[in-house]
XYZ file of C-alpha atoms in Angstrom:
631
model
C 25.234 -7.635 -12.891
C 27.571 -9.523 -10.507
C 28.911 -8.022 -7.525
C 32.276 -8.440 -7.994
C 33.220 -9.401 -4.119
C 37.292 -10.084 -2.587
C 37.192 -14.601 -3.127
C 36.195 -14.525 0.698
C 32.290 -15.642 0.007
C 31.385 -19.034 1.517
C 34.340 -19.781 3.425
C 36.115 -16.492 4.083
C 38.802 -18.196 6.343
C 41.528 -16.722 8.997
C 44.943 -15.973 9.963
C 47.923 -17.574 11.094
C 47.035 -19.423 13.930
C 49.779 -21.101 15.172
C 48.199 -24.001 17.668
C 48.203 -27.602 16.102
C 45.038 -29.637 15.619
C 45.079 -31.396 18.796
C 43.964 -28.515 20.335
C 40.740 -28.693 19.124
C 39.666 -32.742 20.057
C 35.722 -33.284 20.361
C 36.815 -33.369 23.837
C 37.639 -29.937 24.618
C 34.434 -28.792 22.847
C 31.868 -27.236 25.516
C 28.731 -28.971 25.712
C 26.916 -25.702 25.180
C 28.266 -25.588 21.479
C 27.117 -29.279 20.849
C 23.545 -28.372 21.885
C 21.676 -28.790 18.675
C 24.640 -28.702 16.231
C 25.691 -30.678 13.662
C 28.976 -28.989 13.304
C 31.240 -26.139 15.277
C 33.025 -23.937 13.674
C 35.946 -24.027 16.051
C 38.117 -21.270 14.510
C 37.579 -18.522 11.748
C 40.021 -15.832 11.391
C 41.182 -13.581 8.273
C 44.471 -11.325 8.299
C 43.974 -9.089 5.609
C 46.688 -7.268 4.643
C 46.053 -4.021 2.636
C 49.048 -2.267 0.603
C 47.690 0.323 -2.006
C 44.233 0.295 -3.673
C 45.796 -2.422 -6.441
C 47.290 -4.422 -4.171
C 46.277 -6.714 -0.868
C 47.156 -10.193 0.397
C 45.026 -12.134 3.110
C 45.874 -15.466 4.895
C 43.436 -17.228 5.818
C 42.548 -20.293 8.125
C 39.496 -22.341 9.685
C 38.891 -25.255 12.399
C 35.411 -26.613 11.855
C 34.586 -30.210 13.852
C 31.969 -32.320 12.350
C 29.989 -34.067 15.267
C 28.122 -36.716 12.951
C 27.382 -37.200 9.392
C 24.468 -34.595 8.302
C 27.371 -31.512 9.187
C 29.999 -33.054 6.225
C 28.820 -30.307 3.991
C 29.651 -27.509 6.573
C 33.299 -28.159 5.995
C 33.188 -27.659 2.023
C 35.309 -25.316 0.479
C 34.582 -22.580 -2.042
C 37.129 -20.025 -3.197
C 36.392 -17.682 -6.001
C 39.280 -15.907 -8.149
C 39.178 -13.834 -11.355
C 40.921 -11.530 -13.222
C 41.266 -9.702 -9.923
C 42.631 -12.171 -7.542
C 44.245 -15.685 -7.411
C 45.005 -18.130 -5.035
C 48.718 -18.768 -3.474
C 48.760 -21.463 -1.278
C 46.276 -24.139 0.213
C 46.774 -27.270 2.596
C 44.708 -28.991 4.495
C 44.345 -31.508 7.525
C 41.726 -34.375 8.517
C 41.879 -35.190 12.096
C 40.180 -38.030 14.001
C 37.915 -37.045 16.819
C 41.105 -37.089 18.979
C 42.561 -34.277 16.867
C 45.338 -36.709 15.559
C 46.234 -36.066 11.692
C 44.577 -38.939 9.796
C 44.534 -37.326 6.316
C 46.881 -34.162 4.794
C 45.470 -32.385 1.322
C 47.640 -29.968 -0.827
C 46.345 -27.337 -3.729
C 46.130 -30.246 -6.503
C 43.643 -31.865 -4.493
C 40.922 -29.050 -5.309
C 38.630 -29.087 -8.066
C 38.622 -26.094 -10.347
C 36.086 -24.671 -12.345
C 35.480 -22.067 -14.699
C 31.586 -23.383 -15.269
C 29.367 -19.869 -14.823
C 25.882 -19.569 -15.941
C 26.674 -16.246 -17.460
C 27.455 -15.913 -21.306
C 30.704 -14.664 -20.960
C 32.430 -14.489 -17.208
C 36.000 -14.285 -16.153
C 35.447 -15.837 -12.737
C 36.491 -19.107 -11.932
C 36.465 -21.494 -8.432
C 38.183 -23.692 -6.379
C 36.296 -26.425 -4.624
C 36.783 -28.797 -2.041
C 34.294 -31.481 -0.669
C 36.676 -33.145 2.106
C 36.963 -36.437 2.132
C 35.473 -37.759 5.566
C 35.182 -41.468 6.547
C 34.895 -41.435 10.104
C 32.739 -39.002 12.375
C 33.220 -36.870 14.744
C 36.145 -35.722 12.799
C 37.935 -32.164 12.316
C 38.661 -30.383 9.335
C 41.682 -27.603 9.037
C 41.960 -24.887 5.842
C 44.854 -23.055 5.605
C 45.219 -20.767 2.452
C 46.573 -17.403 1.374
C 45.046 -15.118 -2.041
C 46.415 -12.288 -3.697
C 44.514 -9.454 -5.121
C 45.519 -7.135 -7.805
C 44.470 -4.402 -10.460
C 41.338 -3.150 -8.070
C 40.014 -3.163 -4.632
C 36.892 -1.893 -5.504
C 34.436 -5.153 -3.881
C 33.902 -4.808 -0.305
C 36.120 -6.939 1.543
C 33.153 -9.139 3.603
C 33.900 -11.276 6.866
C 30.987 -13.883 7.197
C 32.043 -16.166 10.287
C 29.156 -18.225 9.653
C 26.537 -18.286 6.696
C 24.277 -20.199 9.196
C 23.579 -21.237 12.360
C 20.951 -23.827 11.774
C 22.765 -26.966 13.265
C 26.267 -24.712 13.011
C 27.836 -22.955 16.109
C 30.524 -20.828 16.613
C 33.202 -21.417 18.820
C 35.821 -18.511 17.799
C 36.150 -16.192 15.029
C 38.474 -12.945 14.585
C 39.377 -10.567 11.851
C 42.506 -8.983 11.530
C 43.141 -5.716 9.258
C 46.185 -4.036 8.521
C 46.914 -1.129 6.373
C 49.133 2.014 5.924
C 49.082 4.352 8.638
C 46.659 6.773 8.152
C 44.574 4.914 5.323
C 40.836 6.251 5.813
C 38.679 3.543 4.653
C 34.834 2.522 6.106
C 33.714 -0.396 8.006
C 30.263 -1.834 9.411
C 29.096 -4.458 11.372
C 25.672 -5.826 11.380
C 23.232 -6.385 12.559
C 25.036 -5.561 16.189
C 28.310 -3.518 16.230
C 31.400 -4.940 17.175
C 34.385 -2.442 18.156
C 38.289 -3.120 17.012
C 41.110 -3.028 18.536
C 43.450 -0.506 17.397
C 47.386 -0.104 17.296
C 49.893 1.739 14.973
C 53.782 -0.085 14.489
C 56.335 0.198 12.123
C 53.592 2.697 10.070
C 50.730 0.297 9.962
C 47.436 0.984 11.885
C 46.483 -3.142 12.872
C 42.744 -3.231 13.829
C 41.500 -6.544 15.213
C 37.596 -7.709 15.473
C 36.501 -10.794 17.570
C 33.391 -12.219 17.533
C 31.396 -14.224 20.608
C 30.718 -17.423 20.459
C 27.095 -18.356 19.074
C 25.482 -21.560 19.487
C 23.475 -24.008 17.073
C 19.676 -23.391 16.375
C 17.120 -25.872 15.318
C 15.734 -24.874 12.081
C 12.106 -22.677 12.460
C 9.137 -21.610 9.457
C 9.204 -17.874 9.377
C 12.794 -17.223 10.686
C 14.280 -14.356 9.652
C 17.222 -14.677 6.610
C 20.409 -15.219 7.177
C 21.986 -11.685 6.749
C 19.645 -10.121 9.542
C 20.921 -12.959 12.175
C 24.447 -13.502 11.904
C 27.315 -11.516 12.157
C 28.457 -9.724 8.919
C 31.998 -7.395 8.779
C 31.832 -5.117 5.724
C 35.198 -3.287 4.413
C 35.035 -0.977 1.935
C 38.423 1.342 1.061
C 37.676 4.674 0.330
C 40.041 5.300 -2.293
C 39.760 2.686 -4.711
C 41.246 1.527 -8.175
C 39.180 -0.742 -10.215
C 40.013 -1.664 -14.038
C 41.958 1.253 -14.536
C 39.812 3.174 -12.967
C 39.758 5.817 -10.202
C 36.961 6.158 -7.715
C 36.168 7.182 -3.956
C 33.064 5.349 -2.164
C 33.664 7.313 1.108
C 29.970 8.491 0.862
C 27.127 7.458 -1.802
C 27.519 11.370 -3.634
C 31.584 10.305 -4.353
C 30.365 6.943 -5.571
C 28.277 8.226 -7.969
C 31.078 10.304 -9.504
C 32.545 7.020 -10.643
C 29.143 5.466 -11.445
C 28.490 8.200 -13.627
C 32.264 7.877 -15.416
C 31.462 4.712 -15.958
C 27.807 5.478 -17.872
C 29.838 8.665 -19.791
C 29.626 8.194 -23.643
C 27.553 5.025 -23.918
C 24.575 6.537 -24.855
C 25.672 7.468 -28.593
C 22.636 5.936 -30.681
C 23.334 5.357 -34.550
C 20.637 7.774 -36.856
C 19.415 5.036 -38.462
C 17.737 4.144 -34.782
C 17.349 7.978 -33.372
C 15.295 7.618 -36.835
C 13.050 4.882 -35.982
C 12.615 6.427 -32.342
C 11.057 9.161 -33.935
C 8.979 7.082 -36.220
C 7.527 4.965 -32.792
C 7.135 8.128 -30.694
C 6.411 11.379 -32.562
C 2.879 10.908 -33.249
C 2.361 9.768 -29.631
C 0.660 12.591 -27.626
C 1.554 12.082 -23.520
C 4.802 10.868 -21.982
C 3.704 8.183 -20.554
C 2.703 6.437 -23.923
C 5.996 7.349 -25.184
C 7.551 5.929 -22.663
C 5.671 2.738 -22.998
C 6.231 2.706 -26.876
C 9.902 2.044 -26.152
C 9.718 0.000 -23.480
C 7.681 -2.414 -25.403
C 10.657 -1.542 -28.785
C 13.001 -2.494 -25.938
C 11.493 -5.917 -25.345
C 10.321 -7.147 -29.035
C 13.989 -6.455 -30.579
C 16.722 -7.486 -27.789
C 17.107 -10.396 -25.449
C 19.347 -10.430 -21.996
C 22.681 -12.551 -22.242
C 24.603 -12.197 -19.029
C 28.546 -10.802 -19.502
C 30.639 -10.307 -16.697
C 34.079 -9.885 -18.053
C 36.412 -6.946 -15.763
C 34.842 -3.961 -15.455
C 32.025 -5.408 -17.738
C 30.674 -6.797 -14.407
C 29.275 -3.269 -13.643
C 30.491 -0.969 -16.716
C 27.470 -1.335 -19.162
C 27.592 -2.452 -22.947
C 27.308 0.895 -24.973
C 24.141 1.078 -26.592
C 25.120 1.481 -30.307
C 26.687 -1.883 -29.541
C 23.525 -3.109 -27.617
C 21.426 -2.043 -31.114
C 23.571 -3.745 -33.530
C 24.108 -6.968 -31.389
C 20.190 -6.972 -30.118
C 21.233 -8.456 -27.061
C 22.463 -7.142 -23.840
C 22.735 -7.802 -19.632
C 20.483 -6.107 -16.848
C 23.229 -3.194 -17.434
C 23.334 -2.889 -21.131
C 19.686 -3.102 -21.815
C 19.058 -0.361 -18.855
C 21.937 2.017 -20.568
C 20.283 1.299 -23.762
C 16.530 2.516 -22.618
C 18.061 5.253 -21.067
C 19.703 6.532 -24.134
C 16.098 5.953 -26.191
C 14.045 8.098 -23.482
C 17.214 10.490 -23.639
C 16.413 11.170 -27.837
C 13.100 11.896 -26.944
C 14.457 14.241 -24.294
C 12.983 11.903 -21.893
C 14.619 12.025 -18.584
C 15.324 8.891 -16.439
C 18.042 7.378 -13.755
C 19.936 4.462 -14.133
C 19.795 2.478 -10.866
C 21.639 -0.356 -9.285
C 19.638 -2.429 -6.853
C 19.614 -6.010 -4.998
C 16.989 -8.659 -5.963
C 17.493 -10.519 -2.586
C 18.103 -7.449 0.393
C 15.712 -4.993 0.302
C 17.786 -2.312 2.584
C 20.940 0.041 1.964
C 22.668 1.939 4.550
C 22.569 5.659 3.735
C 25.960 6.686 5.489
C 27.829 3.335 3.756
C 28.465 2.872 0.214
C 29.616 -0.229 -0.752
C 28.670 -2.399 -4.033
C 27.964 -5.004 -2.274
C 24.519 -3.537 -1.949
C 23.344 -4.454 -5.627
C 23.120 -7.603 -8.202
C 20.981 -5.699 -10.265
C 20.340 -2.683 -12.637
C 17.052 -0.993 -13.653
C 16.136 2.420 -14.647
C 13.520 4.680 -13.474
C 11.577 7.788 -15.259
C 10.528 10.400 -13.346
C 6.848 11.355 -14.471
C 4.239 14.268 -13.319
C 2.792 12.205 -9.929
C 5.214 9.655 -9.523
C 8.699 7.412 -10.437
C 8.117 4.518 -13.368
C 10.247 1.742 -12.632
C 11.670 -0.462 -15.454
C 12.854 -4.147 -15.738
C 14.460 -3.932 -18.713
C 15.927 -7.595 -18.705
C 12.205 -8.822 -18.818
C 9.877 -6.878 -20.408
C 7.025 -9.534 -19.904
C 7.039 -7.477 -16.256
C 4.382 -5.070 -16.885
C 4.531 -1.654 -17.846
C 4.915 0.454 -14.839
C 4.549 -2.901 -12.104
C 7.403 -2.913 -9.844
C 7.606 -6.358 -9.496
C 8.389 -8.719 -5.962
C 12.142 -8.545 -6.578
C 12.493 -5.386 -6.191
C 9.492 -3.535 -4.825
C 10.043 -2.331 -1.372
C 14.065 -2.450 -2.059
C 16.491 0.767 -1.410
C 17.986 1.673 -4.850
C 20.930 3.951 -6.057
C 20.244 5.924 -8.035
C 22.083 7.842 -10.919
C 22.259 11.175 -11.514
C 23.668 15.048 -12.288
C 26.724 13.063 -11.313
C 26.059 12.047 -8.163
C 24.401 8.549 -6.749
C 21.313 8.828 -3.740
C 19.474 6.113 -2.264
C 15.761 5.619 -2.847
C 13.203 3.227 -1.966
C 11.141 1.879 -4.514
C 7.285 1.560 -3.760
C 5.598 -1.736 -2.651
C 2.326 -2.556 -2.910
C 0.093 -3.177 0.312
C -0.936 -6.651 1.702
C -4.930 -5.692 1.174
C -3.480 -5.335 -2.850
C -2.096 -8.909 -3.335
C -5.396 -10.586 -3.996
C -6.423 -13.548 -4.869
C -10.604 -13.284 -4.990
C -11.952 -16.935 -6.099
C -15.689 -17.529 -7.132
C -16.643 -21.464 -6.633
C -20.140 -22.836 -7.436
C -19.822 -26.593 -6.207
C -22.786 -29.394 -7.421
C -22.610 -31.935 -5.380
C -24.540 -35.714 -5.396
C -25.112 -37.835 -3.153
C -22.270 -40.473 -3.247
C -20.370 -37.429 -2.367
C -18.801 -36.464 -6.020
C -18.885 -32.782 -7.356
C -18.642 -31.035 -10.419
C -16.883 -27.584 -9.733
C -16.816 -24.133 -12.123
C -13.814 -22.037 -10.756
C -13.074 -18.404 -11.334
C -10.150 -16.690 -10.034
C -8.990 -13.350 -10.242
C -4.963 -13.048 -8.953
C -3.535 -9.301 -8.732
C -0.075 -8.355 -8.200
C 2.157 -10.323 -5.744
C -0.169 -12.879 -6.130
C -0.652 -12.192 -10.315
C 2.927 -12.682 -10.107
C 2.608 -16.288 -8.449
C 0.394 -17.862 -10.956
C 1.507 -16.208 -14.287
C 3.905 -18.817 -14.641
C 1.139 -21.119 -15.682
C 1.105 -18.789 -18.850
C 4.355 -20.661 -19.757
C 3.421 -24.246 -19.668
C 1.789 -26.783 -22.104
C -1.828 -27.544 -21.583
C -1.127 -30.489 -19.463
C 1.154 -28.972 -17.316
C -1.298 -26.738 -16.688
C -3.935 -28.453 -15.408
C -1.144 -30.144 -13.180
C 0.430 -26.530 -11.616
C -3.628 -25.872 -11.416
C -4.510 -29.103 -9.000
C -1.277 -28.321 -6.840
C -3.197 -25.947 -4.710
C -6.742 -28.688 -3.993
C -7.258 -30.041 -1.254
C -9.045 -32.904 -3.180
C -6.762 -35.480 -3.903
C -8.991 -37.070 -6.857
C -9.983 -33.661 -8.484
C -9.690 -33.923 -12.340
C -9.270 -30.342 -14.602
C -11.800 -30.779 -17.210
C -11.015 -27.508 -18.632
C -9.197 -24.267 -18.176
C -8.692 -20.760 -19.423
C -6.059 -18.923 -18.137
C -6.008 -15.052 -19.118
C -3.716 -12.473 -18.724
C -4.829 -8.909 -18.028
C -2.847 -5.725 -18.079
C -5.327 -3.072 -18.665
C -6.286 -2.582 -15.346
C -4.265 -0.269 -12.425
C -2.728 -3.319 -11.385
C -1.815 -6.579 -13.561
C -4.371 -9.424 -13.103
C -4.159 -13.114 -13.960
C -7.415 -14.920 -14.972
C -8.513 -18.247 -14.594
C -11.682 -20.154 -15.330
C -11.963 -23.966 -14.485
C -13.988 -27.071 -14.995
C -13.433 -29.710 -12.462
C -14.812 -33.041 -11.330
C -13.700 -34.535 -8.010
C -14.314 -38.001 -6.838
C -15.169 -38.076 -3.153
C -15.582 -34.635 -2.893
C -17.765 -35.220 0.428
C -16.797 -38.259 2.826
C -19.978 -40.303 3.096
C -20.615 -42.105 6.711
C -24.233 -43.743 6.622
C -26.778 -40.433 5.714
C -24.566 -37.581 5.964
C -21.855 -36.290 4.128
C -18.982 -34.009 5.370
C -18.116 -31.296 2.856
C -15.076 -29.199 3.208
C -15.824 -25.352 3.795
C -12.551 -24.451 1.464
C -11.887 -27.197 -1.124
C -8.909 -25.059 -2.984
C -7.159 -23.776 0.343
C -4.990 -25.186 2.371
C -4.532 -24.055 6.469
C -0.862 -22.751 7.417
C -0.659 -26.089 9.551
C 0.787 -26.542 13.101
C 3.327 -24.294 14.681
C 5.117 -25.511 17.761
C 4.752 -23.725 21.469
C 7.838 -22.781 21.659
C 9.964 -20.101 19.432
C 13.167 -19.002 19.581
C 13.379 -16.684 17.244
C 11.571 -13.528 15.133
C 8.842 -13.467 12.991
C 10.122 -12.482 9.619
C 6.774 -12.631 7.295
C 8.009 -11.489 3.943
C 5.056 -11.800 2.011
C 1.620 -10.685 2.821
C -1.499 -10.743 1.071
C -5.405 -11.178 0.712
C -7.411 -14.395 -0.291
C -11.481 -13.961 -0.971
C -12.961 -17.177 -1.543
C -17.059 -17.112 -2.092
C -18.464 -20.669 -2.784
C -21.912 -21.473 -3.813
C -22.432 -25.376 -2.572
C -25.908 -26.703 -4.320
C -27.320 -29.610 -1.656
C -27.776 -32.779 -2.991
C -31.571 -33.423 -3.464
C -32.978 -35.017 -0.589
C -30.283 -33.887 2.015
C -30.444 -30.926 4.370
C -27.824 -29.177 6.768
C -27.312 -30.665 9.980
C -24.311 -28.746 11.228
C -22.630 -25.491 9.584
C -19.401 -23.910 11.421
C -20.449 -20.681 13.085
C -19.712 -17.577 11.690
C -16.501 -16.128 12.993
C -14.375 -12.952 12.736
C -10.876 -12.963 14.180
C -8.163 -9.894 14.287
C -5.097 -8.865 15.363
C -1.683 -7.272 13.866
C -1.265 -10.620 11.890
C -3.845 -10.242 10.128
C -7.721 -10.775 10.044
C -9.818 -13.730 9.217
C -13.428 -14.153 8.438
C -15.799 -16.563 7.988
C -19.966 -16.769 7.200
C -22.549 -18.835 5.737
C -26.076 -18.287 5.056
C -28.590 -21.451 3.902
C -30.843 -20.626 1.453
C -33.209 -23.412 0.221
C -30.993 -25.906 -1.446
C -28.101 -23.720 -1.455
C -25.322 -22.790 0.647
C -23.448 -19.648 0.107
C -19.606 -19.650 1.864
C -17.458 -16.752 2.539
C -13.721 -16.901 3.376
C -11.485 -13.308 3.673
C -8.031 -13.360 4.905
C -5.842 -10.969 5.388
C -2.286 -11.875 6.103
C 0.205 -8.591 7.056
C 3.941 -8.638 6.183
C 6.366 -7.749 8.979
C 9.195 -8.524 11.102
C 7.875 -9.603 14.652
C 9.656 -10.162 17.991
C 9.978 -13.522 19.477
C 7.445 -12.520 22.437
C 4.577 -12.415 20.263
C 4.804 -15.630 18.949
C 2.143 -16.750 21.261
C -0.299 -14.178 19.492
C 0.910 -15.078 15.947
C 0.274 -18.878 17.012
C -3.398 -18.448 17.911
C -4.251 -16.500 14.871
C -3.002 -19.097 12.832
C -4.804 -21.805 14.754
C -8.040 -19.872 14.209
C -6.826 -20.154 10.138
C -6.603 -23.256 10.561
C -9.577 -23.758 11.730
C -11.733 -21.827 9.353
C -9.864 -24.046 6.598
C -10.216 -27.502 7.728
C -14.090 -26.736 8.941
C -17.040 -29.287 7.584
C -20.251 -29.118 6.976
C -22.199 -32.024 7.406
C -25.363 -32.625 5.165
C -27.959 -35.481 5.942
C -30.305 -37.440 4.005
C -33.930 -37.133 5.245
């Protein structure tokens, strides 16, 4: 599914500023905007003009001033049209660092593509990477689209889609439309209140925007769409295709989701026949279920078409059955219509793969890039991914699990939230029995067991040739000279949650460092530490993905060598997470344990401090030696 959005997506630009270029010289730029900034975005403003449900113009414009080299690509240009929209007019100006004119660029010096990675797409772009050959320099857009046949996408002003090295200087958005016109707006993450007048029967809203400077880059920080300022538009009457709909609330949405679904569930006998060969003699639901899920993925593949309403109207399934192949929407319908012969209930539902959360009073489509469908059972909701029926039967997988949803059904569209599985579940438990000699080389026998989230992360190595293998395999040693002798890799779906199996062989050269009699052996051979954070944070903690690694290692001493130092055994906790470490001698043996336990969250900025210590104590545990000598 594509969500069809107005062309304003990477460089939604403004209005009809009528100042010249010399007004914005590197020289008049405060130094506060040049703090840590590789470009300024010295004006972004849209004036959106909104006629009838078919039919809109918007001018736009933008000042952006490149302060060296590494900020060229800030000033590229990307303007998407389809059957839906086109583009009127573009110009453009270069200016020197003086804001003198040095270079002038009309509409046939874009590039224009209709390249999409989708089967079939009626979406096309225009392109622009500016030439620049001197720096600091200025670049000017000036351009106008036209939209027709549907204003169904939500209208989206984006002033910036980052602020690492990128600042703000001014931005404003400028809406007009028929007086009266009812139509829903939101701001995010922090509100920002219009300006409001009625002439000549137009109401003219205006939105500006502060000023926001340049960050340096940081690990953790939270994405894009939870930092910077976002305007959403959405018109609650709305004409799409030919079609009719209202998205003033999520129930009125689903009135025209569910026209849309209306009559493409028609199956042909000859396949209502063979549903009732699969599933009659199967006893339970869930089995039935199952039975055509698995149908679903041995006799259809996903092809991506996004033609008009085909971008969210899906392929009938009598079509889908005779063709064998079908999008995220299509194959959904298509499963939907199976479970419905076997009087099976279930929801379709629309859902984003990338932003997990959908506002409840504000239906827009820009909320979803996805469709799945859901089944309603005795204890609980099975979710389906019906594009990729390698996902497990009844796994809802890292894409989506945790995500708000629509929903469906009896007409009418509601917002769930799928389930997600808890840190403590995404385990990783490896068993390690390490023989070492004295020159410091080992022979190693690995077995790991990896369950969701983290089954999810290494199945992949299901899908490569042997060698390949063995090479995704060493990625994740510490031991630079490590050599996979063998390896089994296993799949395992039986279980409550999927589980990926692996069993290794593995020699590695200078395993130990030798100095004189002793040898320093590494506590965690197959783990890495999260490395060094700075002191100093600017902003959240955004930890997306949380999980649990068990590592037990059995280290056999080489013969004639005894411990001289072991780490001490530690336990550290706090809302991060929890890490543990012990080890107990015993005779020529040493048996290791490593547990840690990393939580998921969004933390503020004052807690870094905490967040930094835990992960030195990590660290820590990771990099610790023991050190063996020769008596």
């Amino acid at each position: 599914m594509r969500s069809r959005l107005l062309p304003c997506l990477l460089l939604t630009l403004g209005s009809t500023a009528a100042g010249t270029a010399q007004e914005y010289s590197v020289a008049t730029l405060a130094d506060s905007l040049r703090q840590n900034a590789q470009a300024v975005v010295r004006l972004y403003e849209t004036d959106f003009q909104y006629n009838s449900p078919s039919s809109a113009t918007a001018r736009h414009d933008i000042v952006v001033t490149l302060l060296d080299r590494r900020g060229a690509r800030h000033a590229d240009l990307v303007c998407y049209v389809d059957m839906f929209s086109s583009l009127k007019s573009f110009s453009a100006e270069i200016c020197d660092a003086s804001g003198r004119v040095i270079r002038k660029l009309g509409k046939g010096d874009l590039n224009y593509t209709e390249y999409s990675q989708h089967l079939a797409d009626d979406a096309a772009y225009y392109w622009l990477e500016p030439p620049l050959s001197v720096f600091p320099c200025t670049v000017r857009y000036r351009y106008e689209t036209a939209h027709k046949n549907g204003m169904f996408g939500t209208l989206r002003f984006v002033p910036l889609s980052t602020d690492i090295g990128v600042a703000l200087e001014k931005a404003r958005f400028r809406l007009s439309t028929p007086a009266g016109y009812a139509f829903n707006c939101r701001c995010t993450p922090f509100p920002v209140e219009p300006v409001r007048h009625t002439d000549r029967g137009r109401d003219n809203y205006e939105w500006t925007f502060p000023s926001r400077t340049a960050v340096l880059d940081e690990p953790l920080i939270p994405p894009a769409r939870e930092r910077l300022p976002i305007l959403y538009f959405a018109p609650s009457e709305f004409t799409y295709d030919k079609t009719q709909g209202n998205m003033q609330d999520w129930p009125r949405f689903g009135v025209w989701m569910d026209g849309l679904l209306a009559g493409r569930g028609q199956l042909p006998p000859a396949l209502q026949a063979e549903i009732h060969d699969l599933t009659d003699t199967i006893p339970d639901k869930r089995g039935k279920i199952e039975a055509l899920y698995r149908y679903l993925g041995r006799t259809t593949r996903y092809v991506s078409i996004q033609l008009g309403i085909g971008g969210w109207q899906p392929m009938d399934a009598a079509t889908v059955y005779a063709n064998k192949f079908g999008d995220c929407k299509a194959l959904s319908n298509y499963l939907h219509a199976m479970l419905a012969a076997c009087d099976i209930e279930s929801f379709y539902t629309i859902i984003h793969t990338q932003n997990k959360h959908i506002p409840r009073d504000f239906a827009t489509p820009a909320i979803a890039n996805h469709a799945i469908l859901g089944v309603p059972c005795q204890r609980d909701t099975l979710w389906l991914e019906c594009t990729n029926t390698d996902v497990p039967f009844g796994y809802v997988h890292q894409s989506i699990a945790g995500h708000d949803a629509v929903i469906c059904h009896d007409g009418k569209a509601e917002v769930v939230t799928l389930p997600a599985y808890a840190d403590s579940l995404n385990t990783e438990c490896q068993r390690i029995d390490v023989r070492l000699d004295e020159a410091g080389n080992a022979s190693l026998s690995l077995s790991s067991v990896s369950r969701a989230r983290q089954y999810e992360w290494t199945r992949p190595i299901l899908d490569l040739a042997r060698d390949k293998q063995a090479d995704f395999l060493r990625r994740s040693f510490q031991l630079p000279l490590a050599q996979v002798d063998s390896l089994r890799c296993e799949e395992v779906l039986d279980k409550p949650l999927p589980e990926m199996h692996i069993r290794a062989s593995i020699t590695a050269l200078r395993y130990a460092n030798k100095t004189g009699s002793r040898l320093f052996v590494p506590v965690a051979p197959l783990r890495s530490g999260p490395g060094r954070f700075t002191a100093e944070r600017r902003h959240d903690l955004w930890i997306d993905k949380g999980y649990c690694d068990t590592d037990s290692l059995t280290l056999h001493l080489p013969e004639g060598y005894v411990v001289e130092a072991l780490p001490k055994s530690v336990t550290i906790e706090n809302r991060f997470g929890k890490i543990a470490f012990e080890a107990l001698c015993s005779g020529d043996r040493l048996h290791i344990r490593i547990r840690l336990l990393r939580r998921s969250g969004r933390y503020p900025q004052s807690e870094y401090a905490a967040f930094r210590e835990f992960m030195q104590a990590v660290d820590r545990v990771y990099s610790a030696k023991i050190v063996l000598r020769k008596v």
